[in-house]
Every structure is written in structure tokens, then in C-alpha cells.
């Protein structure tokens, strides 16, 4: 008998949701994407795609487009906050792990992922308010009064995931008293000044700042920080809160001249609370599964938040490709079995903020991971072999 492919609803059209739509379509699965925002906005932030996520981007056909517009750093560079002494540097040519290290504007990555999808499958203004599993399927209800039916649901609805609350119950995010300032701005504001051709992290005693170009022509650059802040500082929509540039500059007084140059040129900035969660007891319930920040939100300190969401998408597609509509639940469990150990490890290291601060630990386990080809183990292996 021919396999019956499921029809899957994806909640959330961020990086993880769009990547999941692209990878699932690549293996022949029908998807519809539902996003609560009424339109896509070009949010001012940079993003790093290290080789582990670049492998996935190549597989869904967007890597060549991104290589034309993104900045390709010479290295992953870590320096002491004031003297500039190198703590650790890892040159990252494409040949090192078989895929490039790219830095870009988040919107450029989002647009690339969206470009490989038929626009009619992405539905905006659809805020999920409930879902109900029955009769071997899932019914979804939206704030506008509409309902849709699907064979299964992938929830890529972020750190404040409604679907996670439905699956595992409400839990408060962990705010450990760290906030981040960030800004993307025109490099010409530095009046001829230039930053290093690497992605540089400047390590202070209780704070750091990461700086890199976000365009191939080095016309724009980005920084993101982590500084102590009272744990009662929180914003409902953390991406949109404005920061005080003078406050930011004061927080990095005494840092290396290259840092001072960047912050003095910065016209304005955003500020958001860095939220974490403990690894979840499970990622799925029946025919509903979580992906990306909805199940493993992490600090930005390893640049692996979006990257691991994109990895999730490729492994999930492989697990679903191997089954028909009758064994969605087993495919979801197999996906979790293959992804959870890795994402939990990254969550823990990122939370500690020790990655690449020195030493010469092997980075292959992180950057050499290829989600399309890594052997899959766990749930369903025996059944599939039989």
C-alpha cells in the first residue's frame, strides 16, 4: 500500500517555522503555516549561521542566495575586554566543516527561507487560541474565529509558546538578571573606522559584547551585549523595547577602543531580557510536537538559538519522511530522541557562557553536525527494521 503523507499545520513563521515548512515540503509533506503577526517586519538584529545550520540551509536551497549578501567572517574570535588579548581564535573557512560561517541581518535569512515557500501556504494574522486532538487529527482555533483541521501540528511559536503550555503545562521563563542591548546600523557612522574582519566577542568580567558585519560589502554592522540587570526588568514584547544609548555606553566604559568606536557611532538600540527555560520533560503529545525556542530556548551566547531550530527542522523532516500518517506519534518521539540530548547540552553550555572563552576544546561536535546526514537512532528503529 502507498504511504499516506500527513497534512501538517505549523504554528509560527519565524526561522524555525519557515525552516520546518521548507524541510517538510522537501520530503513531500503538505504544510500550512499560521503566524499571529499581521505582517513580517524587518526587526533590527543580526544573526550568525554557523556551519551546522548552513548545512541545512544548503539542503533547502537558500545558501547560495545568502552567501551573496551575508558577511563571511575570517574567524570566531574571542578577545579580552580591555587589552584586546586573544583568548581563543578559530579560523572558519568553508572547508573546515564543509559549510560556511555567515553573519547577516535576521530579515535577510527570514526572507530567504520565505522565498522557497509558496506564499499562499503562509497565513498571517492567525493567533492560535486553542487546539483539540480528536479522531486521529488536530483541530486548531484562532483568535479571528476561524478553525482549521490538520493531521498533526508543529509548534514553532517561540519562547512564550502557547502550545508548550498546552502540552506540558504553564511554566515561567527563567530570568537570571541578564539583559541584552542590540543594534544594527550603517558602518559609515564610524567615520571611516573599521572593525575586525572576524566575528569578535569581547569578554569582560561580568559582561560581554559581540560585534560583526551583517553584509558582504561591510556596509552595516551589529552588536549584541549581555550585562547584569535587576531580574524584575522585563518586557512583554522584549524585541521591541528601546534601550538608552548613554546607559549602554556607560556599561562598557573602559572597554577596548574598537568597542568604544562602535558604541559611540551607534545611533540607538534595543534592549531585551535574556530568558531561559529548563529542558522540558517531553516535546510532544500525541500529534502535536514542539520545535526550536518553544522546546529549547537558550541564551544567545553560542549563537545557536535559530541554528538549533533549523537543525530541528531537518531531523524532523527525516523522521516524518520515514513513516506514513498512521505513525506520526512515533516519528515525533524519534525526533525528540535524536534532538533532545544535543539541544540540552547546548542549552547548558550556553547558559554558563563559557563557550570558546579559552582552551582548545574540539568544536567539531557542534559545528561539524550535519542534520541531513547524522545517523538517526531511537524511537521506531526496531519497528522500521522489521
Coordinates of C-alpha atoms in Angstrom, one line a residue:
X1 CA 0.0 0.0 0.0
X2 CA 1.2 3.5 -0.8
X3 CA 2.1 5.6 2.2
X4 CA -0.4 8.4 3.2
X5 CA 1.5 11.6 3.8
X6 CA 0.2 13.8 6.6
X7 CA -1.1 17.3 6.3
X8 CA 0.7 19.3 8.9
X9 CA -0.1 22.7 10.4
X10 CA 3.0 24.8 11.6
X11 CA 2.4 27.4 14.3
X12 CA 4.8 30.3 13.9
X13 CA 6.5 31.8 10.9
X14 CA 9.9 32.6 12.5
X15 CA 13.1 31.0 11.5
X16 CA 12.2 27.6 12.9
X17 CA 8.7 27.6 11.5
X18 CA 9.7 28.6 7.9
X19 CA 12.7 26.2 8.0
X20 CA 10.3 23.4 9.1
X21 CA 7.9 24.3 6.2
X22 CA 10.8 24.1 3.8
X23 CA 12.3 20.8 5.0
X24 CA 8.9 19.1 5.2
X25 CA 8.0 20.2 1.7
X26 CA 11.3 18.9 0.6
X27 CA 10.3 15.4 1.6
X28 CA 6.8 15.7 0.1
X29 CA 4.7 16.7 3.1
X30 CA 1.9 19.2 2.7
X31 CA 2.2 22.0 5.2
X32 CA 0.3 25.2 6.1
X33 CA 1.9 27.9 8.3
X34 CA 0.0 30.1 10.7
X35 CA 1.6 33.3 12.1
X36 CA 0.0 35.6 14.6
X37 CA 1.7 38.8 13.3
X38 CA -0.3 40.7 10.7
X39 CA 2.8 41.3 8.6
X40 CA 6.5 40.5 8.6
X41 CA 8.7 43.3 10.0
X42 CA 12.4 43.9 9.4
X43 CA 13.4 43.7 13.1
X44 CA 16.8 45.3 13.6
X45 CA 19.1 42.4 14.6
X46 CA 21.9 40.4 13.3
X47 CA 22.2 36.6 13.2
X48 CA 25.0 34.1 12.9
X49 CA 24.6 31.0 10.8
X50 CA 27.5 28.7 11.7
X51 CA 28.3 25.6 9.6
X52 CA 25.9 23.3 11.4
X53 CA 22.9 25.4 10.3
X54 CA 24.5 26.3 6.9
X55 CA 24.3 22.6 6.0
X56 CA 20.5 22.7 6.4
X57 CA 20.2 26.0 4.5
X58 CA 22.1 24.4 1.6
X59 CA 19.7 21.4 1.6
X60 CA 16.6 23.7 1.3
X61 CA 18.2 25.7 -1.4
X62 CA 18.9 29.1 0.2
X63 CA 22.6 29.0 1.0
X64 CA 23.8 30.4 -2.4
X65 CA 21.4 33.3 -2.1
X66 CA 22.7 34.1 1.4
X67 CA 26.4 33.8 0.5
X68 CA 25.9 36.6 -2.0
X69 CA 24.6 39.1 0.6
X70 CA 26.0 37.9 4.0
X71 CA 29.3 38.7 5.6
X72 CA 31.6 35.7 5.9
X73 CA 33.9 36.2 8.9
X74 CA 37.5 35.2 8.8
X75 CA 37.2 33.6 12.3
X76 CA 35.4 33.1 15.5
X77 CA 37.5 35.5 17.6
X78 CA 37.5 35.9 21.4
X79 CA 39.4 38.8 23.0
X80 CA 39.9 40.3 26.4
X81 CA 37.7 43.3 27.0
X82 CA 40.3 46.0 27.6
X83 CA 43.7 44.8 26.3
X84 CA 42.3 43.0 23.2
X85 CA 44.5 40.0 24.0
X86 CA 43.3 36.9 22.1
X87 CA 41.7 34.3 24.3
X88 CA 40.9 31.9 21.5
X89 CA 40.5 32.2 17.8
X90 CA 39.1 29.6 15.4
X91 CA 39.5 30.5 11.7
X92 CA 36.4 29.2 9.9
X93 CA 36.9 28.8 6.2
X94 CA 34.1 26.8 4.4
X95 CA 36.5 23.9 4.0
X96 CA 36.8 23.4 7.8
X97 CA 33.3 21.9 8.3
X98 CA 32.1 21.7 4.7
X99 CA 29.8 24.7 5.1
X100 CA 30.3 28.4 5.6
X101 CA 30.1 30.7 8.6
X102 CA 27.8 33.6 7.7
X103 CA 26.7 36.7 9.5
X104 CA 23.7 38.6 8.2
X105 CA 20.6 40.7 9.1
X106 CA 17.9 38.4 10.6
X107 CA 15.5 39.7 7.9
X108 CA 17.7 38.5 5.1
X109 CA 17.6 35.0 6.5
X110 CA 13.9 35.2 7.1
X111 CA 13.3 36.5 3.5
X112 CA 15.4 33.7 2.1
X113 CA 13.5 31.0 4.0
X114 CA 10.2 32.5 2.9
X115 CA 11.3 32.7 -0.7
X116 CA 11.3 28.9 -1.2
X117 CA 7.7 28.6 0.0
X118 CA 4.5 29.2 -2.0
X119 CA 3.2 32.4 -0.4
X120 CA -0.3 31.0 -0.2
X121 CA 0.7 28.4 2.4
X122 CA 1.8 31.2 4.9
X123 CA -1.3 32.7 6.7
X124 CA -0.7 35.9 8.6
X125 CA -2.9 37.4 11.4
X126 CA -3.6 33.9 12.8
X127 CA -3.2 33.9 16.6
X128 CA -3.7 30.5 18.0
X129 CA -6.1 30.3 20.9
X130 CA -6.6 26.6 21.3
X131 CA -6.2 23.1 19.8
X132 CA -8.0 19.9 20.3
X133 CA -6.8 16.4 19.3
X134 CA -9.6 14.1 18.3
X135 CA -10.4 11.3 15.7
X136 CA -6.7 11.0 14.7
X137 CA -6.3 14.6 13.9
X138 CA -6.0 18.1 15.4
X139 CA -8.4 21.0 15.3
X140 CA -6.9 24.5 15.7
X141 CA -8.8 27.6 16.7
X142 CA -7.7 31.2 16.1
X143 CA -8.5 34.5 17.6
X144 CA -10.3 35.7 14.5
X145 CA -12.8 32.9 15.0
X146 CA -11.5 30.6 12.2
X147 CA -10.7 27.0 12.6
X148 CA -8.6 24.6 10.6
X149 CA -8.1 20.8 10.7
X150 CA -4.7 19.1 10.3
X151 CA -3.3 15.6 10.7
X152 CA -0.6 17.0 13.0
X153 CA 0.8 20.2 14.4
X154 CA 4.4 21.5 14.7
X155 CA 4.6 24.4 17.2
X156 CA 7.4 26.8 16.4
X157 CA 5.8 29.6 18.4
X158 CA 8.8 30.7 20.4
X159 CA 9.8 31.2 24.0
X160 CA 6.3 32.2 25.0
X161 CA 4.7 29.2 23.3
X162 CA 1.0 28.7 23.9
X163 CA 1.3 25.1 22.6
X164 CA 4.0 24.3 25.1
X165 CA 1.7 25.4 27.9
X166 CA -1.0 23.0 26.4
X167 CA 1.5 20.1 26.2
X168 CA 3.5 20.4 29.5
X169 CA 1.6 23.0 31.5
X170 CA 2.4 26.6 32.3
X171 CA 6.0 27.4 33.4
X172 CA 7.6 30.7 33.9
X173 CA 10.8 31.5 31.9
X174 CA 14.0 31.9 33.9
X175 CA 15.3 35.5 34.0
X176 CA 18.7 35.3 35.7
X177 CA 19.2 39.0 35.8
X178 CA 20.9 39.5 32.4
X179 CA 19.7 41.8 29.7
X180 CA 21.0 42.4 26.2
X181 CA 21.4 45.6 24.2
X182 CA 21.5 45.2 20.4
X183 CA 21.6 47.4 17.3
X184 CA 22.2 47.1 13.5
X185 CA 23.5 50.3 12.0
X186 CA 25.3 51.8 9.0
X187 CA 29.1 51.3 9.1
X188 CA 29.6 54.8 7.6
X189 CA 28.6 56.2 11.0
X190 CA 32.1 55.1 12.3
X191 CA 33.6 57.8 10.0
X192 CA 36.0 55.5 8.2
X193 CA 36.6 53.3 11.2
X194 CA 36.6 49.5 10.7
X195 CA 36.0 46.6 12.9
X196 CA 37.9 43.3 12.7
X197 CA 37.1 41.0 9.7
X198 CA 36.0 38.3 12.3
X199 CA 33.0 37.8 14.5
X200 CA 34.5 39.2 17.7
X201 CA 33.4 38.5 21.2
X202 CA 34.9 40.9 23.8
X203 CA 34.9 39.1 27.2
X204 CA 34.6 41.4 30.3
X205 CA 34.5 40.4 33.9
X206 CA 30.7 40.3 34.3
X207 CA 29.6 41.3 30.8
X208 CA 30.5 40.9 27.1
X209 CA 29.8 42.3 23.7
X210 CA 29.7 40.5 20.3
X211 CA 30.3 42.6 17.1
X212 CA 30.3 41.7 13.4
X213 CA 29.4 43.0 10.0
X214 CA 26.0 41.9 8.6
X215 CA 26.5 42.5 4.9
X216 CA 29.0 41.1 2.4
X217 CA 30.1 44.7 1.5
X218 CA 30.6 45.5 5.2
X219 CA 28.1 48.4 4.9
X220 CA 26.3 47.5 8.1
X221 CA 27.3 46.0 11.4
X222 CA 25.6 44.6 14.5
X223 CA 26.4 44.2 18.2
X224 CA 24.7 42.4 21.0
X225 CA 25.6 42.5 24.6
X226 CA 24.9 40.8 27.9
X227 CA 25.0 42.9 31.1
X228 CA 23.7 42.5 34.6
X229 CA 20.3 44.0 35.3
X230 CA 17.7 43.6 38.1
X231 CA 15.7 40.4 37.4
X232 CA 12.5 42.4 37.8
X233 CA 13.2 44.2 34.5
X234 CA 11.0 42.5 31.9
X235 CA 9.1 43.5 28.8
X236 CA 6.0 41.8 27.4
X237 CA 7.4 42.0 23.9
X238 CA 11.1 42.0 24.5
X239 CA 12.2 42.5 20.9
X240 CA 10.6 46.0 20.7
X241 CA 11.8 47.7 23.9
X242 CA 14.1 50.7 23.3
X243 CA 17.3 51.0 25.2
X244 CA 19.2 54.1 26.3
X245 CA 22.4 54.5 24.3
X246 CA 24.0 56.6 27.0
X247 CA 23.3 53.9 29.6
X248 CA 24.8 51.3 27.2
X249 CA 28.0 53.3 26.6
X250 CA 28.4 53.8 30.3
X251 CA 28.1 50.0 30.8
X252 CA 31.1 49.4 28.5
X253 CA 33.3 52.2 29.8
X254 CA 37.0 51.2 29.7
X255 CA 36.5 48.5 27.0
X256 CA 38.9 48.3 24.1
X257 CA 38.9 51.3 21.6
X258 CA 37.3 49.1 18.9
X259 CA 34.3 48.6 21.2
X260 CA 34.2 52.3 22.1
X261 CA 34.2 53.2 18.4
X262 CA 31.2 51.0 17.7
X263 CA 29.2 52.2 20.7
X264 CA 30.0 55.9 20.1
X265 CA 28.8 55.5 16.5
X266 CA 25.6 53.7 17.4
X267 CA 22.5 56.0 17.0
X268 CA 20.0 54.0 19.0
X269 CA 19.5 50.5 20.4
X270 CA 17.0 47.9 21.6
X271 CA 17.1 46.1 24.9
X272 CA 15.6 42.8 26.0
X273 CA 15.6 40.4 28.8
X274 CA 17.6 37.1 28.2
X275 CA 15.2 34.4 29.1
X276 CA 15.9 30.7 29.6
X277 CA 13.9 27.5 30.5
X278 CA 15.0 24.2 31.8
X279 CA 14.9 21.3 29.4
X280 CA 11.3 20.0 29.1
X281 CA 10.2 16.5 30.2
X282 CA 8.8 15.9 26.7
X283 CA 8.5 17.7 23.3
X284 CA 5.3 16.1 22.0
X285 CA 1.9 15.0 23.0
X286 CA 0.1 12.7 20.5
X287 CA 0.1 14.5 17.2
X288 CA 1.4 17.8 18.4
X289 CA 5.2 18.5 18.6
X290 CA 7.4 21.4 19.6
X291 CA 10.3 22.8 17.7
X292 CA 13.0 25.4 18.4
X293 CA 12.6 28.0 21.1
X294 CA 9.2 26.5 22.0
X295 CA 11.0 23.5 23.5
X296 CA 14.7 24.5 24.0
X297 CA 15.1 28.3 24.3
X298 CA 18.6 29.3 25.2
X299 CA 20.8 32.3 25.8
X300 CA 22.3 33.8 22.7
X301 CA 25.9 33.2 23.9
X302 CA 26.7 30.4 21.5
X303 CA 24.7 31.8 18.5
X304 CA 22.7 28.5 18.4
X305 CA 19.1 29.5 19.1
X306 CA 18.0 29.8 15.5
X307 CA 20.6 27.3 14.4
X308 CA 19.3 24.5 16.5
X309 CA 15.7 25.4 15.4
X310 CA 16.9 24.9 11.8
X311 CA 18.6 21.7 12.7
X312 CA 15.4 20.5 14.3
X313 CA 13.5 21.1 11.1
X314 CA 15.8 18.8 9.1
X315 CA 15.8 16.0 11.6
X316 CA 12.0 16.3 12.0
X317 CA 11.6 16.1 8.2
X318 CA 13.7 12.9 8.1
X319 CA 11.7 11.3 10.9
X320 CA 8.4 12.1 9.2
X321 CA 9.6 11.1 5.7
X322 CA 10.2 7.6 7.1
X323 CA 6.6 7.0 8.2
X324 CA 3.0 7.3 6.9
X325 CA 0.2 9.3 8.5
X326 CA -0.5 6.3 10.8
X327 CA 2.7 6.7 12.9
X328 CA 3.0 10.4 13.4
X329 CA 3.3 10.0 17.1
X330 CA 6.2 7.6 16.8
X331 CA 8.0 9.9 14.4
X332 CA 7.6 12.8 16.9
X333 CA 9.1 10.6 19.6
X334 CA 12.0 9.6 17.4
X335 CA 12.6 13.3 16.5
X336 CA 12.8 14.1 20.2
X337 CA 15.1 11.2 21.0
X338 CA 17.6 12.4 18.4
X339 CA 17.4 16.1 19.2
X340 CA 16.9 16.5 22.9
X341 CA 20.4 15.3 24.1
X342 CA 22.1 17.7 21.8
X343 CA 19.9 20.7 22.5
X344 CA 20.1 20.1 26.2
X345 CA 23.9 20.1 26.1
X346 CA 23.9 23.3 24.1
X347 CA 21.4 24.9 26.5
X348 CA 23.6 24.1 29.5
X349 CA 26.9 25.4 27.9
X350 CA 25.3 28.5 26.6
X351 CA 23.7 29.3 29.9
X352 CA 27.1 29.0 31.6
X353 CA 28.6 31.4 28.9
X354 CA 31.9 29.6 28.7
X355 CA 32.0 28.6 25.0
X356 CA 35.2 29.5 23.3
X357 CA 36.4 31.7 26.2
X358 CA 39.8 29.9 26.0
X359 CA 41.4 26.5 25.7
X360 CA 41.3 24.3 22.6
X361 CA 38.4 22.0 23.1
X362 CA 37.3 20.3 19.9
X363 CA 34.4 22.2 18.3
X364 CA 33.5 19.5 15.7
X365 CA 30.6 18.1 17.7
X366 CA 28.9 21.5 17.5
X367 CA 29.9 23.0 14.1
X368 CA 30.5 19.7 12.3
X369 CA 27.0 18.4 12.8
X370 CA 25.0 17.8 9.6
X371 CA 21.4 17.4 10.4
X372 CA 20.7 15.9 6.9
X373 CA 23.2 13.1 7.3
X374 CA 23.7 12.4 11.0
X375 CA 22.7 8.8 11.8
X376 CA 19.2 8.7 13.4
X377 CA 18.6 6.4 16.4
X378 CA 15.9 5.8 19.0
X379 CA 12.2 5.5 18.7
X380 CA 10.9 3.3 15.9
X381 CA 14.3 1.9 14.9
X382 CA 13.3 -1.7 15.6
X383 CA 9.9 -1.3 14.1
X384 CA 11.3 0.2 10.9
X385 CA 14.0 -2.5 10.7
X386 CA 11.2 -5.1 10.8

